[in-house]
Every structure is written in structure tokens, then in C-alpha cells.
XYZ file of C-alpha atoms in Angstrom:
761
model
C 18.350 -23.100 12.237
C 15.475 -21.102 13.089
C 16.152 -17.450 11.346
C 12.429 -16.492 10.110
C 11.181 -14.087 12.553
C 13.968 -13.055 14.432
C 14.433 -9.587 14.554
C 17.640 -9.681 12.753
C 18.783 -6.186 11.354
C 18.052 -4.970 7.721
C 20.457 -6.908 5.448
C 20.648 -3.433 3.370
C 20.977 -1.210 6.333
C 24.594 -0.226 5.980
C 24.292 0.597 2.116
C 20.982 3.018 2.977
C 22.852 4.760 5.841
C 25.973 4.856 3.909
C 24.074 6.541 0.858
C 25.254 3.546 -1.367
C 21.950 2.290 -2.030
C 20.905 3.704 -5.218
C 17.750 4.935 -5.932
C 15.735 5.888 -9.317
C 17.398 9.256 -10.109
C 20.857 8.371 -9.166
C 20.926 5.958 -11.645
C 22.643 8.842 -13.744
C 24.135 7.674 -17.513
C 26.523 8.870 -20.324
C 24.678 11.888 -22.134
C 21.892 11.949 -20.196
C 19.971 14.941 -20.870
C 16.778 16.348 -18.169
C 13.076 16.924 -19.027
C 10.775 19.104 -17.254
C 7.026 19.372 -17.455
C 4.665 21.930 -18.270
C 1.736 21.427 -16.883
C -1.810 23.016 -16.898
C -2.945 26.183 -15.546
C -6.403 25.260 -16.193
C -8.585 22.234 -14.788
C -10.916 21.601 -17.600
C -11.286 22.310 -21.679
C -8.357 22.543 -24.404
C -5.124 23.760 -25.233
C -6.068 26.296 -28.552
C -2.043 26.790 -29.274
C 1.520 26.157 -27.590
C 4.173 29.169 -27.724
C 7.780 27.938 -27.081
C 9.869 30.233 -29.417
C 10.928 31.716 -25.825
C 11.717 28.563 -25.047
C 13.594 27.332 -27.579
C 16.189 30.226 -27.482
C 16.881 29.928 -23.794
C 20.281 28.171 -22.589
C 20.672 24.491 -23.127
C 16.848 23.438 -24.852
C 17.503 20.331 -27.095
C 13.479 19.909 -27.692
C 10.247 20.423 -26.490
C 7.697 18.070 -26.940
C 4.097 19.036 -27.008
C 0.738 17.187 -28.862
C 2.510 18.319 -32.225
C 5.574 16.568 -32.333
C 5.299 13.793 -29.404
C 5.665 10.366 -30.174
C 2.557 8.245 -30.724
C 1.222 5.699 -28.196
C -0.475 2.745 -28.810
C -4.246 3.671 -27.788
C -5.141 2.846 -24.117
C -7.530 -0.666 -24.433
C -9.249 -1.663 -21.879
C -9.728 -5.178 -22.747
C -5.749 -5.614 -23.169
C -3.896 -7.410 -20.042
C -0.730 -5.542 -20.224
C 0.384 -6.981 -16.249
C 0.648 -3.653 -15.564
C -1.704 -0.253 -14.634
C -2.619 3.181 -15.555
C -2.493 5.444 -12.702
C -4.868 7.338 -15.174
C -6.781 6.302 -18.080
C -4.918 9.464 -19.963
C -1.986 8.951 -22.033
C 0.934 12.503 -21.612
C 0.610 14.543 -24.990
C -1.754 12.427 -27.335
C -4.140 15.269 -27.791
C -4.934 18.737 -26.465
C -7.952 18.255 -23.706
C -7.252 19.316 -19.978
C -9.099 17.152 -17.268
C -7.945 18.353 -14.451
C -5.038 21.732 -13.201
C -1.393 20.657 -13.150
C -2.137 18.057 -16.127
C 1.280 17.708 -18.218
C 0.527 19.184 -21.884
C 4.338 19.601 -23.334
C 8.012 18.435 -21.954
C 10.887 20.533 -22.190
C 14.416 18.658 -22.972
C 17.470 20.411 -22.016
C 21.335 19.716 -21.573
C 21.031 20.235 -17.362
C 18.013 20.539 -15.123
C 18.127 24.015 -14.212
C 17.842 24.585 -18.116
C 15.045 22.522 -19.126
C 12.888 24.007 -15.809
C 13.694 27.421 -16.631
C 12.754 26.920 -20.104
C 9.514 25.205 -19.214
C 8.686 28.903 -17.098
C 9.066 30.468 -20.595
C 6.616 28.122 -22.429
C 3.234 30.341 -23.441
C -0.018 28.051 -23.466
C -3.314 29.417 -24.535
C -6.827 27.682 -23.184
C -10.348 27.599 -24.414
C -11.490 27.263 -21.173
C -14.410 25.158 -19.789
C -16.207 25.241 -16.274
C -14.379 22.596 -13.795
C -15.999 20.759 -11.349
C -14.497 20.975 -8.094
C -17.232 20.660 -5.249
C -18.420 17.114 -4.115
C -21.553 17.863 -2.618
C -22.357 20.214 -5.932
C -21.352 17.551 -8.460
C -22.789 14.392 -6.871
C -26.574 15.007 -8.012
C -24.788 14.345 -11.404
C -22.767 11.366 -10.081
C -23.103 7.396 -10.733
C -23.431 4.285 -9.201
C -21.013 2.261 -9.953
C -21.758 -1.449 -9.940
C -18.276 -3.345 -9.342
C -15.617 -2.455 -6.672
C -12.377 -4.570 -7.406
C -14.508 -7.173 -8.697
C -17.133 -7.449 -6.103
C -20.509 -6.069 -6.179
C -20.555 -2.089 -5.396
C -24.415 -1.824 -4.513
C -25.143 -4.777 -1.813
C -29.101 -4.732 -0.328
C -29.591 -1.513 -1.201
C -32.670 -0.325 0.470
C -33.238 -3.374 2.603
C -31.844 -2.022 5.782
C -34.545 0.751 6.164
C -37.554 -1.114 7.415
C -34.847 -3.261 10.429
C -33.661 0.401 11.299
C -36.221 2.605 11.326
C -38.301 0.092 13.499
C -36.651 -0.231 16.476
C -35.233 3.107 19.047
C -31.946 1.156 19.401
C -30.271 2.943 16.551
C -27.627 5.818 15.442
C -27.153 7.481 11.724
C -24.536 10.232 11.161
C -22.222 11.419 8.522
C -18.718 10.731 8.496
C -16.269 12.512 5.825
C -12.990 12.015 5.351
C -10.806 15.194 3.383
C -8.317 14.140 -0.251
C -4.972 13.253 0.981
C -2.084 12.974 -0.534
C 0.977 10.215 -0.119
C 4.130 12.084 -0.036
C 6.576 9.068 0.081
C 10.366 10.789 0.896
C 11.538 9.824 -2.707
C 9.514 11.705 -5.310
C 8.447 9.906 -8.715
C 11.888 9.839 -10.474
C 12.266 8.156 -14.244
C 15.370 7.632 -16.639
C 14.798 6.558 -19.467
C 17.683 4.669 -22.135
C 17.002 3.460 -25.645
C 19.294 1.100 -27.478
C 18.601 0.410 -30.876
C 15.648 2.007 -31.162
C 13.779 -1.138 -29.714
C 14.967 -1.613 -26.529
C 14.056 0.280 -23.232
C 15.686 0.292 -19.890
C 14.052 2.563 -17.657
C 15.394 3.525 -13.923
C 12.075 4.282 -12.236
C 10.863 4.652 -8.668
C 8.244 2.269 -8.735
C 6.284 -0.723 -6.398
C 5.797 -2.741 -9.585
C 8.645 -3.499 -11.851
C 6.655 -6.116 -13.803
C 3.376 -3.917 -13.790
C 5.835 -1.002 -15.506
C 7.517 -3.576 -18.146
C 4.057 -4.520 -19.441
C 2.753 -0.807 -19.642
C 5.589 0.441 -21.381
C 6.392 -2.910 -23.968
C 2.344 -2.298 -24.813
C 2.249 1.664 -25.748
C 5.241 1.738 -27.394
C 4.666 -1.372 -29.108
C 7.404 -3.503 -27.707
C 8.138 -6.798 -26.579
C 8.097 -7.386 -23.228
C 11.194 -8.832 -23.216
C 12.970 -5.832 -24.680
C 12.171 -3.328 -21.895
C 13.792 -3.421 -18.603
C 12.749 -1.822 -15.503
C 15.170 -1.253 -12.733
C 13.998 0.112 -9.248
C 16.544 -1.807 -6.682
C 15.113 0.777 -4.094
C 11.842 2.733 -3.418
C 12.269 5.532 -0.843
C 8.700 4.879 -0.041
C 5.261 4.192 -2.089
C 1.938 4.186 -0.197
C 0.019 3.097 -3.212
C 1.277 6.101 -5.551
C 3.695 4.138 -6.975
C 1.787 0.715 -7.514
C 0.595 2.684 -10.854
C 2.200 3.511 -13.915
C 1.913 7.202 -14.015
C 2.436 10.038 -17.124
C 6.115 10.914 -16.000
C 7.402 7.480 -16.751
C 5.719 7.284 -20.473
C 7.140 11.091 -20.784
C 10.418 9.877 -20.211
C 10.776 7.571 -22.322
C 8.970 9.450 -25.428
C 11.459 11.994 -24.921
C 14.245 9.542 -24.925
C 13.480 8.224 -27.988
C 12.952 11.461 -29.901
C 16.349 13.225 -28.977
C 17.961 9.776 -28.570
C 20.142 10.257 -25.519
C 18.718 8.878 -22.335
C 16.339 11.523 -20.025
C 16.043 11.925 -16.313
C 12.604 13.121 -15.504
C 12.425 13.623 -11.683
C 8.728 15.170 -10.448
C 8.846 18.038 -7.920
C 6.952 17.947 -5.075
C 4.177 20.140 -5.922
C 3.618 17.500 -8.695
C 3.293 15.403 -5.976
C 0.028 16.968 -5.544
C -1.350 16.525 -8.901
C 0.039 14.162 -11.218
C 0.349 10.499 -9.264
C -2.734 10.198 -7.777
C -4.365 10.843 -4.105
C -7.026 9.606 -1.555
C -10.106 11.183 -2.366
C -12.517 12.853 -0.329
C -15.319 10.781 1.335
C -18.643 11.298 2.849
C -19.765 8.388 4.485
C -23.193 7.588 6.204
C -23.571 5.255 8.437
C -26.451 3.872 10.035
C -26.951 0.868 12.245
C -29.267 -0.825 14.636
C -29.219 -3.723 17.474
C -31.953 -5.598 19.822
C -32.137 -4.830 23.298
C -28.896 -6.968 24.031
C -26.533 -5.109 22.212
C -26.692 -7.783 19.187
C -26.195 -5.843 15.815
C -29.369 -6.303 13.452
C -28.381 -4.033 10.693
C -25.665 -2.016 9.192
C -25.857 0.559 6.355
C -22.737 1.787 5.310
C -23.031 4.284 1.770
C -20.388 6.290 0.420
C -20.136 9.330 -1.487
C -16.802 10.323 -3.268
C -15.273 11.439 -6.428
C -12.842 9.974 -9.657
C -11.465 11.628 -12.840
C -9.842 9.437 -15.634
C -10.051 6.259 -14.203
C -12.698 3.694 -12.679
C -11.228 3.891 -9.128
C -13.324 5.223 -6.438
C -12.147 4.440 -2.319
C -14.113 1.552 -1.529
C -14.817 2.359 1.955
C -17.202 -0.008 2.546
C -14.743 -3.199 2.394
C -14.446 -3.696 5.866
C -18.080 -3.296 6.814
C -18.190 -6.543 4.695
C -16.038 -8.520 7.064
C -16.458 -7.330 10.803
C -19.194 -8.417 13.222
C -22.359 -10.425 12.867
C -25.139 -8.536 12.068
C -27.516 -10.258 9.656
C -28.475 -7.350 7.278
C -25.666 -4.916 6.292
C -25.729 -2.585 2.947
C -23.056 -1.171 0.934
C -23.328 1.061 -1.228
C -21.480 3.963 -3.083
C -22.249 7.245 -5.389
C -19.429 8.945 -7.401
C -19.091 12.185 -8.987
C -16.327 13.063 -11.594
C -14.335 16.058 -10.553
C -11.619 18.028 -12.034
C -9.248 16.984 -9.788
C -6.186 14.621 -10.769
C -7.095 11.217 -10.684
C -7.172 9.349 -7.594
C -5.591 6.017 -6.849
C -4.981 3.342 -4.015
C -3.214 4.653 -0.941
C -2.484 2.642 2.173
C -5.372 0.496 2.759
C -7.632 1.832 -0.018
C -11.210 1.687 2.037
C -10.289 0.448 4.905
C -8.483 3.603 6.137
C -11.189 5.869 5.808
C -13.918 3.109 5.916
C -13.022 1.596 9.302
C -13.199 5.478 10.655
C -16.704 5.625 9.683
C -17.817 2.016 11.058
C -15.753 2.094 13.995
C -16.977 5.420 14.908
C -20.302 4.254 14.557
C -19.470 1.394 16.303
C -18.629 3.204 19.156
C -21.829 5.650 19.328
C -23.867 2.845 19.074
C -22.084 1.036 22.211
C -22.465 4.453 23.985
C -25.953 4.882 23.079
C -26.653 1.082 24.239
C -24.796 1.729 27.774
C -22.223 -0.909 26.785
C -18.347 -0.714 26.797
C -16.713 -0.200 23.651
C -14.513 -3.543 23.942
C -17.660 -5.695 25.523
C -19.874 -4.786 22.408
C -17.011 -5.422 19.981
C -16.706 -8.609 21.874
C -20.322 -9.306 21.970
C -20.707 -9.173 17.777
C -17.859 -10.670 17.018
C -17.709 -13.268 14.021
C -15.441 -15.853 12.926
C -16.652 -16.491 9.675
C -16.632 -13.835 6.817
C -20.483 -12.588 7.558
C -20.835 -12.176 3.497
C -19.076 -14.964 1.836
C -20.302 -17.149 4.667
C -16.913 -18.826 4.732
C -14.792 -19.426 8.010
C -11.204 -17.128 8.269
C -8.667 -18.967 7.197
C -6.986 -17.692 10.625
C -8.737 -15.509 13.074
C -7.258 -14.721 16.628
C -9.402 -10.787 16.872
C -10.410 -11.514 20.332
C -7.236 -12.178 21.995
C -6.365 -8.624 20.030
C -8.916 -6.910 22.313
C -7.944 -8.837 25.413
C -4.228 -7.842 25.065
C -4.875 -4.171 23.768
C -7.072 -3.776 26.554
C -4.791 -4.929 29.050
C -1.821 -2.967 27.647
C -3.415 0.349 27.564
C -4.838 0.281 30.908
C -8.793 -0.225 29.436
C -9.775 -0.532 33.595
C -9.033 3.164 34.078
C -10.658 4.534 31.414
C -14.768 6.248 32.806
C -17.464 5.243 30.933
C -19.073 8.591 31.307
C -16.831 11.751 28.704
C -15.074 14.105 30.565
C -14.166 12.130 34.053
C -10.392 11.831 33.691
C -8.405 15.121 34.025
C -4.732 16.251 34.774
C -4.463 19.875 35.460
C -6.210 21.032 31.946
C -5.579 17.840 30.326
C -8.535 16.259 30.187
C -7.785 12.065 29.311
C -9.530 10.080 27.564
C -9.321 6.154 25.984
C -10.737 4.878 22.408
C -10.728 1.280 20.912
C -11.233 0.544 17.089
C -10.397 -2.639 14.901
C -8.577 -3.320 12.535
C -8.559 -5.076 9.533
C -7.331 -5.787 6.146
C -7.552 -8.784 3.421
C -4.683 -11.088 3.228
C -3.803 -11.687 -0.456
C -1.575 -13.997 -2.279
C -0.543 -14.014 -6.084
C 2.037 -16.559 -8.079
C 5.366 -15.579 -7.461
C 8.553 -16.833 -9.158
C 12.070 -16.902 -7.398
C 15.813 -17.894 -8.444
C 18.324 -19.364 -5.923
C 21.511 -20.240 -6.397
C 24.011 -21.955 -4.071
C 27.565 -21.289 -5.386
C 30.709 -23.369 -4.251
C 32.381 -21.076 -1.897
C 29.201 -21.439 -0.057
C 26.911 -18.209 -1.339
C 23.666 -18.043 -2.177
C 21.680 -15.769 -4.470
C 18.321 -14.970 -4.652
C 16.686 -13.339 -8.003
C 12.972 -11.913 -7.730
C 11.583 -9.372 -9.754
C 9.909 -8.094 -6.299
C 10.117 -5.091 -4.708
C 11.758 -3.412 -1.424
C 9.412 -0.097 -0.643
C 11.096 0.335 2.796
C 9.590 -2.601 4.493
C 12.263 -5.282 4.993
C 11.735 -7.687 1.793
C 15.203 -7.770 1.316
C 15.878 -8.790 4.772
C 12.894 -11.128 5.264
C 14.271 -13.245 1.938
C 17.695 -13.487 3.322
C 16.268 -15.009 5.934
C 13.750 -17.326 4.248
C 17.011 -18.534 2.154
C 18.548 -18.852 5.003
C 16.476 -20.931 6.985
C 15.650 -23.220 3.867
C 19.137 -24.005 2.938
C 20.874 -23.669 6.648
C 22.848 -21.069 5.571
C 23.833 -17.804 7.709
C 22.450 -14.524 6.513
C 25.679 -13.127 5.889
C 26.136 -15.600 3.158
C 22.827 -14.401 0.911
C 23.136 -11.853 -1.262
C 19.280 -10.822 -2.510
C 18.533 -9.420 -5.901
C 15.280 -7.451 -6.728
C 13.996 -4.867 -8.308
C 14.857 -5.479 -11.345
C 11.815 -6.845 -14.332
C 14.793 -9.448 -15.942
C 14.584 -11.223 -12.730
C 11.878 -14.145 -12.535
C 8.529 -12.259 -12.499
C 6.712 -11.296 -9.305
C 3.634 -8.988 -8.051
C 3.084 -5.935 -7.433
C 4.563 -4.748 -4.002
C 0.791 -3.417 -3.207
C -2.310 -4.950 -1.276
C -0.118 -5.949 1.333
C 0.797 -9.538 -0.579
C 4.233 -9.540 -0.979
C 5.538 -11.606 2.248
C 2.710 -13.877 1.755
C 3.406 -14.072 -2.429
C 7.328 -14.094 -2.690
C 8.538 -16.108 0.489
C 6.627 -19.336 -0.716
C 8.427 -19.018 -3.838
C 12.115 -18.658 -2.316
C 11.211 -20.874 0.233
C 10.294 -23.672 -2.904
C 13.645 -22.841 -4.858
C 15.838 -22.984 -1.804
C 14.191 -26.518 -1.025
C 14.641 -27.822 -4.322
C 18.513 -26.215 -4.194
C 18.743 -28.046 -1.076
C 17.180 -31.622 -1.908
C 19.233 -31.623 -5.211
C 22.240 -31.059 -3.273
C 21.129 -33.774 -0.667
C 20.803 -36.327 -3.142
C 24.295 -35.769 -4.947
C 25.691 -36.042 -1.445
C 23.480 -39.302 -0.682
C 24.618 -40.948 -3.797
C 28.437 -39.578 -3.573
C 30.989 -42.218 -2.274
C 33.562 -39.939 -1.395
C 30.449 -38.932 1.227
C 30.101 -39.816 4.830
C 26.307 -39.358 4.007
C 25.965 -42.004 1.116
C 23.133 -44.401 1.573
C 21.398 -42.313 4.120
C 17.775 -41.544 4.097
C 17.030 -37.786 3.328
C 14.165 -38.312 6.398
C 17.252 -38.863 8.803
C 19.601 -36.039 7.411
C 19.659 -32.403 8.989
C 21.145 -29.638 7.509
C 22.440 -26.186 9.346
C 25.481 -23.731 8.627
C 26.319 -25.127 5.367
C 26.882 -28.807 6.432
C 24.452 -31.811 6.275
C 24.654 -34.277 9.469
C 22.743 -37.170 10.463
C 20.244 -36.017 12.951
C 21.324 -38.782 15.459
C 24.535 -38.457 15.264
C 25.506 -35.397 14.186
C 29.531 -35.969 13.947
C 28.803 -37.849 11.091
C 28.075 -34.750 8.308
C 29.136 -33.452 4.945
C 29.627 -30.066 3.886
C 28.106 -28.259 1.234
C 31.068 -26.949 -0.434
C 32.411 -30.420 -0.089
C 29.854 -31.875 -1.624
C 29.809 -29.556 -4.834
C 33.580 -29.654 -5.423
C 33.490 -34.032 -5.515
C 30.980 -33.555 -7.897
C 32.486 -30.506 -9.638
C 29.478 -28.109 -9.156
C 30.096 -24.477 -9.581
C 26.567 -23.652 -8.512
C 23.502 -25.621 -7.838
C 20.498 -23.812 -8.754
C 16.523 -23.850 -8.888
C 13.855 -21.384 -10.096
C 10.503 -21.940 -9.538
C 6.739 -20.081 -9.463
C 4.808 -20.633 -5.943
C 0.962 -20.527 -6.404
C -1.483 -20.061 -3.723
C -2.332 -22.784 -2.186
C -4.602 -25.583 -2.570
C -6.098 -27.461 0.528
C -4.473 -26.736 4.036
C -1.418 -24.421 2.194
C 0.787 -26.964 3.830
C 1.801 -28.492 0.025
C 1.303 -25.415 -1.857
C 1.622 -26.054 -5.943
C 4.609 -25.149 -7.552
C 5.462 -24.797 -11.679
C 8.494 -23.895 -13.624
C 9.147 -20.108 -13.545
C 7.060 -18.162 -15.459
C 7.378 -16.136 -18.485
C 5.059 -13.104 -17.250
C 3.301 -12.713 -13.858
C -0.357 -13.421 -13.597
C -2.097 -10.554 -13.709
C -4.635 -11.090 -11.191
C -4.585 -12.562 -7.421
C -5.341 -16.554 -7.519
C -6.299 -18.653 -4.519
C -7.962 -21.844 -4.781
C -8.814 -21.744 -1.207
C -10.841 -18.516 -1.668
C -13.876 -21.138 -2.306
C -13.494 -22.708 1.021
C -11.807 -19.328 3.615
C -11.545 -16.002 3.571
C -8.563 -14.514 4.219
C -8.392 -11.473 6.279
C -6.048 -9.984 8.900
C -7.221 -8.260 12.018
C -5.831 -6.176 15.270
C -6.965 -3.909 17.625
C -5.977 -0.250 17.968
C -6.243 1.517 21.386
C -5.714 5.126 22.118
C -5.017 7.264 25.221
C -5.167 11.308 24.237
C -5.025 13.965 26.097
C -6.986 17.407 25.126
C -6.249 20.733 26.291
C -9.944 22.125 27.217
C -8.581 25.856 26.491
C -6.856 25.324 23.221
C -8.617 22.401 22.181
C -5.476 20.566 20.508
C -5.353 17.186 21.081
C -2.220 15.060 22.070
C -2.000 11.268 21.767
C -0.256 10.192 24.498
C 0.388 6.612 24.013
C -1.148 4.025 21.424
C -1.333 0.274 21.549
C -1.397 -2.105 18.496
C -2.006 -5.570 18.711
C -2.261 -7.687 15.484
C -2.924 -10.938 14.151
C -0.948 -11.305 10.928
C 0.052 -14.417 10.741
C 3.482 -15.618 11.301
C 5.598 -13.138 11.823
C 8.667 -12.889 9.178
C 11.321 -10.572 10.766
C 9.662 -9.059 14.317
C 11.960 -6.045 13.625
C 10.801 -4.750 10.508
C 7.294 -6.151 11.065
C 6.911 -3.860 14.316
C 8.484 -0.849 12.390
C 5.806 -1.481 9.572
C 3.111 -1.333 12.534
C 4.132 1.961 13.849
C 4.620 3.455 10.562
C 1.053 2.452 9.953
C -0.035 4.290 13.446
C 1.894 7.410 12.854
C -0.023 7.522 9.248
C -3.509 6.883 11.029
C -1.998 9.784 13.268
C -1.483 12.037 10.629
C -5.096 11.294 9.024
C -6.578 11.876 12.314
C -4.906 15.205 13.268
C -3.835 16.956 10.500
C -3.378 15.499 6.611
C -5.488 17.381 4.359
C -5.255 18.660 0.842
C -7.081 21.807 0.521
C -7.966 23.322 -3.209
C -8.678 27.068 -4.168
C -11.924 26.398 -5.953
C -11.743 28.718 -8.004
C -8.869 26.903 -10.387
C -9.105 23.711 -8.738
C -5.311 23.788 -7.867
C -4.054 22.176 -4.639
C -2.939 24.807 -1.965
C -0.957 22.450 0.128
C 1.924 22.259 -2.621
C 4.579 21.263 -0.352
C 5.610 19.815 2.938
C 5.840 22.986 4.652
C 1.984 23.203 3.698
C 0.637 19.549 4.014
C 1.359 18.709 7.596
C 2.429 15.389 8.313
C 3.588 14.023 11.940
C 6.992 15.053 13.052
C 8.569 13.482 16.202
C 6.731 15.959 18.500
C 3.456 14.300 17.170
C 4.212 10.841 17.764
C 3.754 9.129 21.105
C 4.945 5.650 22.442
C 3.437 3.093 20.139
C 3.403 -0.093 21.465
C 3.050 -3.125 19.078
C 2.215 -6.814 19.874
C 1.497 -9.407 17.474
C -0.527 -12.596 18.081
C 2.214 -14.867 15.750
C 0.084 -17.773 14.764
C 0.807 -19.018 11.673
C -1.745 -18.830 9.167
C -2.077 -22.625 8.164
C -3.939 -22.101 4.575
C -2.298 -18.715 3.266
C 0.807 -20.253 2.540
C 3.626 -23.166 3.639
C 5.274 -20.414 5.988
C 1.750 -19.048 7.597
C 2.533 -15.234 7.124
C 0.070 -12.420 5.869
C 1.187 -8.902 4.505
C 1.370 -6.019 7.240
C 2.163 -3.142 5.545
C -1.197 -1.758 5.543
C -3.485 -2.983 8.509
C -1.255 -0.918 11.016
C -2.812 2.226 9.800
C -6.478 1.198 9.615
C -8.796 1.910 12.521
C -5.996 4.640 14.008
C -8.231 7.566 13.226
C -11.327 5.811 14.620
C -9.642 4.690 17.816
C -8.162 8.094 18.516
C -11.963 10.095 17.900
C -13.299 7.673 20.256
C -11.123 8.386 22.883
C -11.430 12.295 21.942
C -14.970 11.238 22.670
C -14.156 9.646 25.845
C -12.157 12.469 27.085
C -14.318 15.189 26.525
C -17.681 14.563 25.332
C -17.413 16.023 21.869
C -17.689 13.649 19.316
C -15.645 14.071 15.896
C -16.901 13.098 12.736
C -14.766 15.401 10.407
C -11.108 14.542 9.781
C -8.752 15.534 10.174
C -9.385 16.699 13.857
C -7.929 20.170 14.051
C -8.543 22.302 17.066
C -10.931 24.688 15.496
C -13.092 21.533 15.373
C -13.136 20.802 19.025
C -13.851 24.501 19.936
C -16.733 24.688 17.855
C -19.865 23.559 19.409
C -21.192 20.245 18.806
């Protein structure tokens, strides 16, 4: 019964459209109170005094937490692996130091939300203010060169490309910039903390990682992990900012412990700009050279960016390490420290801004060599990871170029810019390569088959809007031979068998193999009962001769010889048949992935024994058609084609939706998204969705999505790779390249607002 891959509707769709799906802020508790933070109005310095007298007299106020009376948390120890990850190395209300505008410096707890917010406005704070750092260019001379980026060397072949590039006339060298951007999922962060008996904590939270949140809270509150439960059944988008643990979670738990009542803390849209991470601005210096035939001889990619209270910085050179056949590549970084809220992971961190720079530069190099941009990419294509010298586990990028060219109508494109128009609209076509690593981690799942034929699947994974509920149900359905309608998926709870964070596009490749393995164990146990059961028509039959579908076993050569799951369980006095197992990253071909009993705790890093044999990446091709108004400089993306090589497709409908969402995300980055700051105070001036522009319906064109659909034989027994992030990569470059083809104007600074089109090159 083939159900994996089918475009079935989301199994949680009815709950969502009727409002029955409960999000973090909706788990109201008896006797619950509300918390609202007081935030710093300076960007650097210290708090010298807090006057809360007026706030304490305000209606409904129960408690005001400051560094003077807040519960003390266990200090951060970089050597301790908690299983989670603080978004910033900064515990709230543990001292009086200020590192950025909007930092939490006090917390008001009151009977109602309105009372807490009103009282917070009455808290008076005195500061010892220091000069803050806000400008990237000013602070770069004082920056540092990191030695590692996500476990890899951060300074690769520094200085080695200069002789090669300088020695040829076939070269380009340009700088591409991207601004600070914020995530802005539809659902802002929220936490409800409930203590029982002083040593058991339940936190309802909007998070991409229930197990990570459990580990972080357990560590800092000195609790055993088993005494912390994180509940997050539905998440209204994350994009990376909900992948780490932030101060509001700790504040909610601190306040609930202090007042001995459940506490809700829901942060505002304005706080989304300051307190839960962002994508930092980058300045990327690209240079490359080719021989006379157009073969790349060297690529140089240097990124300047910023950080604050963490080791994270935007790893914009990641894709430059894996794309194209250049024999020499130099990838380096320099990071300044700014007094802006701490940067963090944001949808395809590194690759999203990095592909803008690399793929724009590739387009410029192709134009200089008078080559078609697609042909130039094909000429320099590699099926081997050029940095690791491993073959890719599965790679069909050339097919992506071919299909995308056909679907966008690439043959209509003119090599020289400005040749196509319709009235005042200049028309252009652009292409860019998409790529993102294909990660996989160990994950556990429990599958329970009930006597009535229903199935329950449990795993401490999350559905952040991607369709995880649905593809888990499809995996269990196909493996057991039971209709999807009888499968109930339970995720988003740390009390379930552990699974990794829903980040790095690895949930599908990690959790579904565990579901498949557990379901196979259940099916095989049930079949063993049948073949040993004197009351079964299958008694004595060989397992390899028996098929399964619709809740029945049958002899494949004679489907009338059958036995139902329900009858087998009834005759054997079984109310439930269950299995719980851990699927670990593949060994060898991946067709026989090892399993183990359910983990007690998650593995805190990705493991894959095949990493020494293969390089795991997904690839794609992004094609854009743009129309540019020659009078007003407005850019409209009229059509977009995205062709993706992401392994096996688990659900064509939800997968297509993910790529469409990623492309829209990329259109926002290309044309409008930018977090602006008032440099006098280092506070964001784009404080709401009225200020911070994202694409709306009129900004979004027809988006044509195609999948290669070939399973990756090495990633897992299922052959599927994650797709949540790759759809964004390359989009802004494809649009930039199309704008150049339409107008002859090269845009190298995101976002492409009309003023940049109207200025002279």
C-alpha cells in the first residue's frame, strides 16, 4: 500500500482551521498569572538602580523580579552538554550588566496581562551608560577571526588565491551586502510555566526542540531532566529563532517558582526584534578567476559580520565549499562585536546570504566570459564535494538546470541586458544554484497497535508548520499497512521518545526512519503471532510469502488466504502490540540502518558513520523572471521556477508548500526585508510588521515547483532528505541576476528597494 509520497491533506488540517489546535499561549492554567518584562533602554552599560515603588502599588501586581531578588540559576558552563542550546550566553536577571537595547532587566508579575504590562511601564531605571558599538564598518578593525564555524575550519586557504586571481584577466572582484533580518513567525514566542512540589516543572512553550528546552531548563534550575516536561504540540513557525532557548523561558519558570503559581509570559512583536535572535548583516567580498575556456581556477569568499553574546556568526561561506569544480578556494571570516541582540540561526543560516553573494558573482563571471549563465554552471559542475573529496550521497543538479531552463522558457532570454520589454516594463531572466546540507541525527519513536486497529505513534519531535504530523502518519501507514485515518501522531512533548531539534532540515531524515523501524517491529511481531497461531489461515507460512494491506496479512500468491490484525490480536489476547526503537544514521548503503532501544536522552550532535564515505547535500536550481519599471525602478517577480533534488518526497503537497514558502522567504529577502536601527540608541526602528516589510499576496508570483524525486540511497532506509531551508537559498541571487538581464544594472546590496534601482551604477 504505497502512501509515502502521496499528496494527501495534512492530518492536522481540521484542528488548525477550526482553532482546535492549541499553541503555547493557549494552555491556560488554573490560578494562572501573567508576566511582562522590563527592557533596557540603553545598549551598553549597567543598571545602577531600579525604582519599582510605583509599579508595586499598581493594580494587580504580585511581584517584581530584579537582579536583587530573582532566583539564582546555575551558571553557564561551556563544558557541560545540556542537550539544549541557549540562544545567547546571557542568563536573565543574574547581574546588572547591559549588552544590547531591549535586554530583559526586570519582570513584573500581575493578575492580568494588562496589569503586568501597565506596571512594567511604571518601573524606573537608572543606568551607568557606556558608548555602544553599532556600526559594522567602524567595529571591524577591532573584530576577530574565528577559528571554527560549525565544527569546521573557519579560515580556509587564507591568502592563497591572490596569486592565481591576480595573474589572469579572466577575473571578477565585488562586494555583496545583506542587512540584518528578523524571523517574525506568525506566532510570537510564549511560555507558560507550572511547578509541582518545587522540583517538577512543566513548560508549555513555542519551540523547535522540546528535548533541548528540557535539557536547558533542567540544567539551569538544577533539576533532573525527567522532572522537566516541555509541551509544544503546535508551533506557528520558527525559522530558527525557536531552535534555541531564550530568556523568556527562563523568566517564566523563575517567576512561577517565586510566586508559586503558574505564569504566562508571551513576548510582543516588538520583543521579537530584540530578544530572540536575528540574521546578522554581512559584507561578502567575492573574487574568482577562470581559464580561457571558462573553467574556474580559484574562488575567494570572505565574510565580515557581527556577533554579541554567543559564538554564533553567519557562516556565509558554507555553499562555496561544496559548489563548482574550482581547484582552489579561499573561505575566510572576520567578526565584529556589536551591541545588538545576539544573532542566531535563521532559515538556511549561511547559505541564504551566502548563495546571494556566490551566485551573483558566478553570474558576473559568466557575463564577463560571454557565456550563458546556465552553461557556465554546467561547465563548472562537480559531482564530488570539492573540499572533502567525497562523492555526494546523491546528486542530480544537472537535471535541475535542464528542467528549470525548460519550465522558465530560458530560450527567450537575451544574452545582452535590456533587450526584452513590454511597454515600460523591462523583462529579464536569472538563475542561481540552491544547496543545503542533508543532515540526520539519531531519533526514537514508539508505535502502538491497538486491538481496534488504530495506531498511536509517539516521538518528541515537533511540527513547526512543515507537515511533520502528516508524513509521520504516512510512514506508519505504509509500513504497517493501515489506513492513515487510523493513525494518531503524538509529538511535541519531551515525555515521548527523544528526537532532535526541528532545525537544520533534518527532521524528516531523522524521525521517519525511527517510525518506520518501530512500525516494522510491530508488524513482524504480529506476523510471528499469526504464523504460529493454529487458528490462523497463515499458520506455518513463510514471512517472505506474506503481504499486508488495510489491516490484513495475506498470502501474496493467493490473496484470499488472509487474516486480519484485529483477529490475530483477539485470538492471542493482545490489547496492544508496541515497539519503541532508535534509528541511527546509516552505515554502509543506508538500506539497513542500525536500530537500538529507545534512547533515554537525545544525542546532542548529528552523527553519521557514512560521512567518511559521502558528502550529504541537497541541490536545486532557482529561475526567476522579473519585470522592472524603467520609470519607477520597481521590481516585480512575475514567475519563479524552483527545481529541487532533495531525495525521496514524503508528501508531494506538503513538500511543494515548503518550497513555495522558502521561495517567498527569498523574495522577501531580495526585495524588502531589512531591520533598521537608530544608531543613537542602537534600537530597531522596524519594530512591527507595519515597519518590517514581508511579501504579501500581490508580491508573490506563480511559483512552479518540481522535484527530481530520486531517493538518496545513503541517507536512510527511506531515502528522504529535509527540505525546509533549501527553497530559500539562491532565490535572491536569481532575482538579482534577472534584474541585471532586464536592465543592465547590477544590484549587490540587499534588499533591492526602488531607490537602488534609480541610482546610477
